[in-house]
Every structure is written in C-alpha cells, then in structure tokens.
Amino acid sequence: MQGSSSQPSSIKVLFTNRKFVVFLGILLLIGVNILVYSRVSFIFVPLQALVKTVMLPLILAGVVFYLLNPLVDMMERRKIRRVYSIVVLYLLMIGLVTLIIVTVVPFVSGQVVSLVNNVPDYAQKLQIQFNELLGYGFIADLQNTVQFDPADFTQKVTEWASSIIQNTWASIGSLVGAIKEVVLAIITLPFILFYLLKDGKKLPIFISRFFPNAVQTKSLTLMSEMNHQISSYIRGQIIISFCIGFLLYIGYLIIGLDYSLALAAIAACTSIVPYLGPAIAITPALIVSAVTSPIMLVKMIIVWTVVQLVEGKFISPQIMGKNMHIHPITIIFVILTAGNLFGILGIVLAIPGYAILKVVFTNLFQWFKQRSPLYNTK
C-alpha cells in the first residue's frame, strides 16, 4: 500500500512543479508552431528560396573555414594580423589550385573520360564472361536445380539499366541547375570565407546575445562543443579520404590496374561518406579488374582489403580518435535516413548534422535532469 500511495504523490509533485509545467508548455508551443507552419507553408516560399540559395555557399565556406582557420590562428599567435594571414593563405591557395589544374586535372579527366567511353565494352565483356561461367557443369546443374533462366536475367538487367539511363536523361535539366548553383557557390566562396576567417571568432558571442542572460554562458559552451565536433569531423574525414586515395593509387600502380589514378580519385571522393562511400567506390574498380583478368581481380581485392585495414586500424584512430562517439550502426542508419530525406547533400551532411543534434539534445537533457524532480536523488 505504501508503494501505491507514493506513486500518485510523485506524479502530483511532478505536475505541480512550475519548471516542468513550463517545459511542457514550451513543447506544446513548438507543436502548435509546427502545425501552423504546415497549414501556411506557402508564406515561407521566399524564405525557403533564400535558404536554398545561400545554403551551398555557406556549407562550402564552412568546410574550407575549418580547414584553414587553424593556420590563421597559428599565424595570429605569431603576431601576424589575421587579414595578412588570410591574404597569404589566399595566394597560396591560388597557386596550389592553379598547379592542380595545370598538372593533375588533365591527366585525371583523361582517365575518367576513357573509363566512361569504355563502359559499354566492359559491360559486353562481363556478359561474355558471365555466359562462359554459366557453361560450366556445376553452374548448369545449379541452374537446373533453381530454375534459373540466364536470358530472363539478362533481359531484366537490360531493362533495369535502360530505366536508369532514361531517368538520367530526364534529370539533365536538374543537373544543369545543380551545376549552375555550384558555379555560383564557388564564385561567392572566397568572399564568404574571407569574412568567416576574419570575424569567425566573434560569431558565437554575437549569437549568444540573442539568448537570455541566464543561459548565455551555457549557450557559448554549447556552441563550443558543436564547433569541436564539426571541426574534428571535417578535418579528420578529409585527411582520411586523402590517405585512402593515395594508398589505393600506390596499390593500383603496383598491381598494374588500368585507370589507377581515376579509380583512386573516385575512392577518395566517395570515402567522405563513412561505410557507404567505400562500398560505392569499389564497384568501378571491381568492373575494371574483372574485365582485365581473374588474377587482376584477386590482386585488386587484396589491395582494397589491405588499404581498408590500414585505414580502420591505424589512420582513423589516430586522426579521428574517439571524438564523435557514434556507433557504426547508428552512422549507417543516419546516413540512409538523411539520404532518403535530403538526397546526396543529406548523405554528406548526415554525420556532422547528427553530431550537432546529439550535442544539443544531450545538453537539453542535462538541463532537464538538473531541474526535474524525477531525477532528484535527495
């Protein structure tokens, strides 16, 4: 009886607590705002267009900011003014980009164009090898057992490939629009980046002024944690992707795989997305090596396995450490969900976005825990 009487009293204490009631009121107001927005969302169409326009330049500027800001801070500690440091970095970046465009880009683009042009030949060779494989005795027996029709399978694959090609041609218009947005973002990137590098330290203080005085210190701590999470992820993931591309390029050169630089560059770019990126990057390498010879396929798989082991056991622990504290299964689900909701941009931004939300909700829970009688141990 004592236990049954203590439970209602605990609930009564909870709902008569002024802070808890205020918290419930805030949640109710958030729900009402979401409902109202869903009814009058057309009013915010200009705002949505503005956000869509400035989002990509801000994201690109933010990524480059986290890469260059440590260098600007280091030069500022050496008594060099930030403006002069930024100008020096801009000059170095212009020289580096020019060098890459003149030396690396023509070679890589040539390999990519050649690889794309040879895709039909590779597909035909793979079909021939598949048909030859079906002619073996044990494959024929397996075919009879499971009632597998290679002609039907080939037709389905052809229809699937045709649908992909048709969808690709149908999305040419959106691709042109995306290219236009990327070009505009690259043009505006230097200007946004300059002011981020120059006045980036003042931004958290400026934002904290919009919060009540009682929580301004806490908001600065929260933004500092978010900044640490984002900077650790961006710098670490880019360094890891570069290391993967470099190691794969060396490995492909050793085994003599065709289009080694293009395949390594594809792997480096896709490795920005954890777990799913490497699975996507290995596909073109598998096709090229399988068409070349079975021995080359085995060599490529060995190179890929060695590089992934080196990355997982040595490179990532040293560069990323334990800063993110995100389980691999959680990462996969977050990437899949973000990709389904927001497309390619969602896949790229899934992990840093999740890290920010995790910091926010963790701090909110700690705030609620300190003020709720449910967690009062006294």
Short mmCIF file of C-alpha atoms in Angstrom, two decimals:
data_model
loop_
_atom_site.label_atom_id
_atom_site.label_comp_id
_atom_site.label_asym_id
_atom_site.label_seq_id
_atom_site.Cartn_x
_atom_site.Cartn_y
_atom_site.Cartn_z
CA MET A 1 0.00 0.00 0.00
CA GLN A 2 2.86 2.34 0.67
CA GLY A 3 4.19 1.85 -2.82
CA SER A 4 0.80 2.61 -4.41
CA SER A 5 0.36 5.76 -2.35
CA SER A 6 3.85 7.06 -3.09
CA GLN A 7 3.39 6.81 -6.86
CA PRO A 8 0.47 9.31 -7.11
CA SER A 9 2.32 11.70 -4.84
CA SER A 10 5.35 11.59 -7.15
CA ILE A 11 3.17 12.31 -10.17
CA LYS A 12 1.44 15.13 -8.28
CA VAL A 13 4.80 16.65 -7.36
CA LEU A 14 5.90 16.37 -10.98
CA PHE A 15 2.88 18.15 -12.47
CA THR A 16 2.79 20.83 -9.78
CA ASN A 17 6.44 21.67 -10.43
CA ARG A 18 6.47 25.07 -12.13
CA LYS A 19 9.58 24.39 -14.23
CA PHE A 20 8.22 21.09 -15.54
CA VAL A 21 4.92 22.74 -16.46
CA VAL A 22 6.82 25.49 -18.28
CA PHE A 23 8.80 22.82 -20.13
CA LEU A 24 5.55 21.10 -21.20
CA GLY A 25 4.19 24.48 -22.29
CA ILE A 26 7.25 25.06 -24.46
CA LEU A 27 6.80 21.64 -26.10
CA LEU A 28 3.13 22.47 -26.72
CA LEU A 29 4.05 25.81 -28.32
CA ILE A 30 6.59 24.08 -30.57
CA GLY A 31 3.92 21.60 -31.67
CA VAL A 32 1.43 24.43 -32.36
CA ASN A 33 4.06 26.28 -34.42
CA ILE A 34 4.74 23.16 -36.48
CA LEU A 35 1.01 22.70 -37.09
CA VAL A 36 0.56 26.34 -38.13
CA TYR A 37 3.58 26.13 -40.44
CA SER A 38 2.16 23.03 -42.14
CA ARG A 39 -1.06 24.97 -42.86
CA VAL A 40 0.52 28.20 -44.15
CA SER A 41 3.81 26.91 -45.54
CA PHE A 42 3.27 28.84 -48.80
CA ILE A 43 4.03 32.05 -46.94
CA PHE A 44 7.59 30.87 -46.35
CA VAL A 45 8.36 30.02 -50.00
CA PRO A 46 10.57 33.15 -50.47
CA LEU A 47 12.41 32.28 -47.26
CA GLN A 48 12.92 28.72 -48.48
CA ALA A 49 14.30 30.04 -51.77
CA LEU A 50 16.70 32.30 -49.85
CA VAL A 51 17.90 29.44 -47.65
CA LYS A 52 18.33 27.16 -50.68
CA THR A 53 20.36 29.84 -52.45
CA VAL A 54 22.77 30.59 -49.60
CA MET A 55 22.99 27.06 -48.17
CA LEU A 56 25.59 25.63 -50.57
CA PRO A 57 27.98 28.65 -50.44
CA LEU A 58 27.76 28.64 -46.64
CA ILE A 59 28.45 24.89 -46.44
CA LEU A 60 31.46 25.11 -48.77
CA ALA A 61 32.78 28.18 -46.94
CA GLY A 62 32.29 26.41 -43.61
CA VAL A 63 34.25 23.35 -44.76
CA VAL A 64 37.17 25.44 -46.03
CA PHE A 65 36.97 27.60 -42.90
CA TYR A 66 37.52 24.60 -40.62
CA LEU A 67 40.49 23.57 -42.78
CA LEU A 68 42.20 26.97 -42.86
CA ASN A 69 41.23 28.53 -39.53
CA PRO A 70 43.89 26.60 -37.53
CA LEU A 71 46.56 28.03 -39.85
CA VAL A 72 45.22 31.56 -39.42
CA ASP A 73 45.12 31.10 -35.62
CA MET A 74 48.69 29.81 -35.65
CA MET A 75 49.93 32.84 -37.59
CA GLU A 76 47.95 35.16 -35.32
CA ARG A 77 49.73 33.64 -32.31
CA ARG A 78 52.98 34.57 -34.07
CA LYS A 79 51.89 38.24 -34.01
CA ILE A 80 50.70 38.29 -37.64
CA ARG A 81 47.43 40.11 -38.20
CA ARG A 82 44.54 37.93 -39.35
CA VAL A 83 43.95 39.97 -42.50
CA TYR A 84 47.55 39.49 -43.63
CA SER A 85 47.40 35.79 -42.79
CA ILE A 86 44.24 35.38 -44.84
CA VAL A 87 45.80 37.18 -47.82
CA VAL A 88 48.87 34.92 -47.66
CA LEU A 89 46.68 31.81 -47.50
CA TYR A 90 44.61 33.03 -50.44
CA LEU A 91 47.75 33.49 -52.52
CA LEU A 92 48.99 30.02 -51.58
CA MET A 93 45.59 28.52 -52.39
CA ILE A 94 45.50 30.24 -55.78
CA GLY A 95 48.95 28.86 -56.58
CA LEU A 96 48.03 25.36 -55.40
CA VAL A 97 44.74 25.30 -57.34
CA THR A 98 46.50 26.56 -60.46
CA LEU A 99 49.15 23.85 -60.13
CA ILE A 100 46.49 21.15 -59.71
CA ILE A 101 44.50 22.41 -62.69
CA VAL A 102 47.57 22.50 -64.92
CA THR A 103 49.16 19.20 -63.92
CA VAL A 104 46.70 16.80 -62.26
CA VAL A 105 43.27 17.65 -63.68
CA PRO A 106 44.07 16.94 -67.37
CA PHE A 107 45.51 13.52 -66.52
CA VAL A 108 42.62 12.55 -64.22
CA SER A 109 39.96 13.87 -66.60
CA GLY A 110 41.56 11.96 -69.46
CA GLN A 111 41.41 8.72 -67.49
CA VAL A 112 37.80 9.37 -66.41
CA VAL A 113 36.69 10.13 -69.98
CA SER A 114 38.44 6.99 -71.26
CA LEU A 115 36.86 4.93 -68.49
CA VAL A 116 33.38 6.23 -69.29
CA ASN A 117 33.86 5.61 -73.01
CA ASN A 118 34.93 2.02 -72.32
CA VAL A 119 31.94 1.22 -70.09
CA PRO A 120 29.94 -0.39 -72.97
CA ASP A 121 32.91 -2.60 -73.87
CA TYR A 122 33.34 -3.58 -70.23
CA ALA A 123 29.65 -4.45 -69.97
CA GLN A 124 29.87 -6.62 -73.08
CA LYS A 125 32.98 -8.41 -71.79
CA LEU A 126 31.32 -9.02 -68.43
CA GLN A 127 28.31 -10.51 -70.19
CA ILE A 128 30.56 -12.83 -72.20
CA GLN A 129 32.39 -13.93 -69.05
CA PHE A 130 29.07 -14.49 -67.31
CA ASN A 131 27.81 -16.63 -70.19
CA GLU A 132 31.03 -18.63 -70.16
CA LEU A 133 30.62 -19.16 -66.43
CA LEU A 134 27.11 -20.46 -67.00
CA GLY A 135 28.50 -23.08 -69.38
CA TYR A 136 30.42 -24.85 -66.60
CA GLY A 137 28.94 -28.13 -65.37
CA PHE A 138 28.25 -27.22 -61.77
CA ILE A 139 26.71 -23.92 -62.82
CA ALA A 140 24.46 -25.72 -65.29
CA ASP A 141 23.38 -28.16 -62.58
CA LEU A 142 22.68 -25.28 -60.23
CA GLN A 143 20.74 -23.55 -62.99
CA ASN A 144 18.53 -26.62 -63.49
CA THR A 145 18.03 -27.00 -59.77
CA VAL A 146 16.87 -23.43 -59.04
CA GLN A 147 15.20 -22.94 -62.46
CA PHE A 148 17.46 -20.01 -63.32
CA ASP A 149 16.99 -18.59 -66.82
CA PRO A 150 20.03 -16.54 -67.92
CA ALA A 151 18.10 -14.99 -70.82
CA ASP A 152 15.43 -13.74 -68.45
CA PHE A 153 18.06 -12.48 -66.04
CA THR A 154 19.90 -10.63 -68.84
CA GLN A 155 16.64 -9.07 -70.00
CA LYS A 156 15.82 -7.83 -66.52
CA VAL A 157 19.29 -6.35 -66.11
CA THR A 158 18.97 -4.66 -69.51
CA GLU A 159 15.58 -3.20 -68.58
CA TRP A 160 16.97 -2.01 -65.26
CA ALA A 161 19.94 -0.34 -67.00
CA SER A 162 17.64 1.25 -69.59
CA SER A 163 15.42 2.70 -66.88
CA ILE A 164 18.45 4.18 -65.15
CA ILE A 165 19.63 5.76 -68.41
CA GLN A 166 16.16 7.18 -69.09
CA ASN A 167 15.95 8.63 -65.60
CA THR A 168 19.40 10.11 -66.06
CA TRP A 169 18.40 11.84 -69.28
CA ALA A 170 15.17 13.03 -67.64
CA SER A 171 17.17 14.66 -64.86
CA ILE A 172 19.53 16.54 -67.18
CA GLY A 173 17.63 19.75 -66.51
CA SER A 174 18.01 19.43 -62.76
CA LEU A 175 21.69 18.54 -63.29
CA VAL A 176 22.22 21.77 -65.24
CA GLY A 177 20.52 23.69 -62.43
CA ALA A 178 22.74 22.00 -59.87
CA ILE A 179 25.85 22.86 -61.88
CA LYS A 180 24.71 26.50 -62.00
CA GLU A 181 24.27 26.53 -58.22
CA VAL A 182 27.72 25.00 -57.72
CA VAL A 183 29.33 27.59 -60.02
CA LEU A 184 27.64 30.46 -58.17
CA ALA A 185 28.67 28.93 -54.85
CA ILE A 186 32.31 28.70 -55.95
CA ILE A 187 32.23 32.33 -57.14
CA THR A 188 30.87 33.60 -53.83
CA LEU A 189 33.01 31.23 -51.72
CA PRO A 190 36.13 33.46 -51.42
CA PHE A 191 34.11 36.45 -50.16
CA ILE A 192 32.16 34.48 -47.55
CA LEU A 193 35.30 32.62 -46.48
CA PHE A 194 37.26 35.86 -46.02
CA TYR A 195 34.79 37.26 -43.50
CA LEU A 196 34.44 33.89 -41.74
CA LEU A 197 38.20 33.71 -41.25
CA LYS A 198 38.39 37.35 -40.23
CA ASP A 199 35.44 37.53 -37.81
CA GLY A 200 34.58 33.89 -37.16
CA LYS A 201 35.58 34.07 -33.50
CA LYS A 202 33.04 36.83 -32.88
CA LEU A 203 30.12 34.82 -34.29
CA PRO A 204 29.38 32.69 -31.15
CA ILE A 205 29.40 35.79 -28.94
CA PHE A 206 27.07 37.57 -31.37
CA ILE A 207 24.65 34.62 -31.43
CA SER A 208 24.71 34.23 -27.63
CA ARG A 209 23.38 37.78 -27.23
CA PHE A 210 20.01 36.60 -28.55
CA PHE A 211 19.67 34.23 -25.57
CA PRO A 212 18.57 35.29 -22.06
CA ASN A 213 21.36 36.47 -19.79
CA ALA A 214 20.98 33.45 -17.54
CA VAL A 215 21.87 31.00 -20.32
CA GLN A 216 24.39 33.00 -22.35
CA THR A 217 27.36 31.25 -20.74
CA LYS A 218 25.74 27.86 -21.29
CA SER A 219 25.00 28.72 -24.92
CA LEU A 220 28.66 29.63 -25.51
CA THR A 221 29.70 26.27 -24.03
CA LEU A 222 27.17 24.51 -26.25
CA MET A 223 28.43 26.27 -29.39
CA SER A 224 32.00 25.46 -28.41
CA GLU A 225 31.15 21.75 -28.20
CA MET A 226 29.34 21.89 -31.55
CA ASN A 227 32.31 23.66 -33.12
CA HIS A 228 34.67 20.99 -31.77
CA GLN A 229 32.52 18.17 -33.16
CA ILE A 230 32.21 19.72 -36.62
CA SER A 231 35.87 20.72 -36.92
CA SER A 232 37.07 17.29 -35.79
CA TYR A 233 34.85 15.51 -38.27
CA ILE A 234 35.56 17.73 -41.30
CA ARG A 235 39.33 17.89 -40.90
CA GLY A 236 39.59 14.23 -39.95
CA GLN A 237 37.36 12.92 -42.74
CA ILE A 238 39.14 14.92 -45.45
CA ILE A 239 42.57 13.75 -44.27
CA ILE A 240 41.34 10.14 -44.12
CA SER A 241 39.85 10.38 -47.62
CA PHE A 242 43.12 11.75 -48.99
CA CYS A 243 45.07 8.94 -47.32
CA ILE A 244 42.72 6.29 -48.75
CA GLY A 245 43.03 7.73 -52.25
CA PHE A 246 46.82 7.93 -52.03
CA LEU A 247 47.23 4.38 -50.69
CA LEU A 248 44.87 2.95 -53.31
CA TYR A 249 46.72 4.79 -56.06
CA ILE A 250 50.04 3.32 -54.92
CA GLY A 251 48.47 -0.14 -54.67
CA TYR A 252 46.84 0.08 -58.09
CA LEU A 253 50.14 1.19 -59.62
CA ILE A 254 51.93 -1.78 -58.04
CA ILE A 255 49.47 -4.34 -59.45
CA GLY A 256 49.24 -2.52 -62.80
CA LEU A 257 45.48 -1.79 -62.75
CA ASP A 258 44.19 0.39 -65.59
CA TYR A 259 42.85 3.87 -64.76
CA SER A 260 44.60 3.71 -61.37
CA LEU A 261 44.53 7.47 -60.73
CA ALA A 262 40.88 7.90 -61.75
CA LEU A 263 39.76 4.93 -59.62
CA ALA A 264 41.78 6.17 -56.64
CA ALA A 265 40.32 9.69 -57.05
CA ILE A 266 36.78 8.24 -57.10
CA ALA A 267 37.55 6.27 -53.93
CA ALA A 268 38.95 9.37 -52.21
CA CYS A 269 35.86 11.45 -53.04
CA THR A 270 33.33 8.81 -52.00
CA SER A 271 35.23 7.96 -48.81
CA ILE A 272 33.98 11.24 -47.35
CA VAL A 273 30.80 9.28 -46.59
CA PRO A 274 31.67 6.70 -43.89
CA TYR A 275 30.96 3.00 -44.51
CA LEU A 276 28.77 3.53 -47.59
CA GLY A 277 31.38 5.51 -49.54
CA PRO A 278 33.96 2.71 -49.82
CA ALA A 279 31.25 0.25 -50.88
CA ILE A 280 30.32 2.59 -53.74
CA ALA A 281 33.95 3.29 -54.69
CA ILE A 282 34.93 -0.38 -55.05
CA THR A 283 32.33 -1.02 -57.79
CA PRO A 284 34.20 0.56 -60.75
CA ALA A 285 37.46 -0.98 -59.57
CA LEU A 286 35.80 -4.41 -59.45
CA ILE A 287 34.48 -4.00 -63.00
CA VAL A 288 37.82 -2.89 -64.45
CA SER A 289 39.80 -5.61 -62.69
CA ALA A 290 37.26 -8.34 -63.51
CA VAL A 291 37.36 -7.45 -67.22
CA THR A 292 41.16 -7.38 -67.19
CA SER A 293 41.69 -10.87 -65.74
CA PRO A 294 40.72 -13.04 -62.75
CA ILE A 295 44.24 -12.61 -61.36
CA MET A 296 43.86 -8.82 -61.51
CA LEU A 297 40.54 -9.13 -59.69
CA VAL A 298 42.21 -11.06 -56.87
CA LYS A 299 45.06 -8.51 -56.71
CA MET A 300 42.61 -5.59 -56.58
CA ILE A 301 40.62 -7.20 -53.75
CA ILE A 302 43.86 -7.77 -51.80
CA VAL A 303 44.91 -4.13 -52.28
CA TRP A 304 41.47 -2.87 -51.25
CA THR A 305 41.40 -5.11 -48.17
CA VAL A 306 44.88 -4.01 -47.06
CA VAL A 307 44.03 -0.32 -47.50
CA GLN A 308 40.78 -0.68 -45.54
CA LEU A 309 42.59 -2.50 -42.73
CA VAL A 310 45.28 0.18 -42.57
CA GLU A 311 42.63 2.91 -42.57
CA GLY A 312 40.49 1.23 -39.92
CA LYS A 313 43.28 0.13 -37.57
CA PHE A 314 45.84 2.93 -37.86
CA ILE A 315 44.72 6.04 -39.79
CA SER A 316 41.20 6.66 -38.44
CA PRO A 317 42.04 6.00 -34.75
CA GLN A 318 44.98 8.41 -34.94
CA ILE A 319 43.16 11.19 -36.83
CA MET A 320 39.55 10.91 -35.65
CA GLY A 321 40.18 9.33 -32.27
CA LYS A 322 37.06 8.94 -30.16
CA ASN A 323 35.72 12.44 -30.74
CA MET A 324 32.46 11.51 -32.43
CA HIS A 325 31.34 8.74 -30.01
CA ILE A 326 28.85 7.38 -32.59
CA HIS A 327 28.24 3.67 -33.03
CA PRO A 328 28.81 2.36 -36.59
CA ILE A 329 25.24 1.01 -36.80
CA THR A 330 23.93 4.44 -35.83
CA ILE A 331 26.08 6.03 -38.54
CA ILE A 332 24.67 3.70 -41.20
CA PHE A 333 21.06 4.36 -40.18
CA VAL A 334 21.64 8.12 -40.00
CA ILE A 335 23.22 8.18 -43.49
CA LEU A 336 20.42 6.09 -45.01
CA THR A 337 17.71 8.24 -43.41
CA ALA A 338 19.35 11.53 -44.38
CA GLY A 339 19.89 10.31 -47.94
CA ASN A 340 16.23 9.31 -48.22
CA LEU A 341 15.11 12.70 -46.92
CA PHE A 342 17.59 15.12 -48.47
CA GLY A 343 19.44 13.23 -51.24
CA ILE A 344 23.18 13.45 -51.82
CA LEU A 345 23.55 16.58 -49.70
CA GLY A 346 21.88 14.78 -46.81
CA ILE A 347 24.30 11.86 -47.13
CA VAL A 348 27.30 14.20 -46.97
CA LEU A 349 25.96 16.24 -44.04
CA ALA A 350 24.36 13.37 -42.13
CA ILE A 351 27.13 12.70 -39.62
CA PRO A 352 28.05 16.31 -38.70
CA GLY A 353 24.33 17.14 -38.50
CA TYR A 354 23.75 14.18 -36.19
CA ALA A 355 26.75 15.22 -34.07
CA ILE A 356 25.28 18.72 -33.65
CA LEU A 357 21.85 17.39 -32.72
CA LYS A 358 23.45 14.97 -30.28
CA VAL A 359 25.28 17.81 -28.52
CA VAL A 360 22.10 19.93 -28.37
CA PHE A 361 19.83 17.19 -27.03
CA THR A 362 22.47 15.95 -24.58
CA ASN A 363 22.75 19.41 -23.06
CA LEU A 364 18.97 19.83 -23.03
CA PHE A 365 18.60 16.51 -21.24
CA GLN A 366 21.22 17.51 -18.65
CA TRP A 367 19.35 20.78 -18.11
CA PHE A 368 16.06 18.90 -17.70
CA LYS A 369 17.69 16.33 -15.41
CA GLN A 370 19.02 19.03 -13.07
CA ARG A 371 15.60 20.66 -12.75
CA SER A 372 13.20 17.72 -12.79
CA PRO A 373 12.08 16.10 -9.52
CA LEU A 374 12.16 12.74 -11.32
CA TYR A 375 15.97 12.79 -11.09
CA ASN A 376 16.15 14.38 -7.65
CA THR A 377 18.20 11.99 -5.51
CA LYS A 378 17.79 13.93 -2.30
#
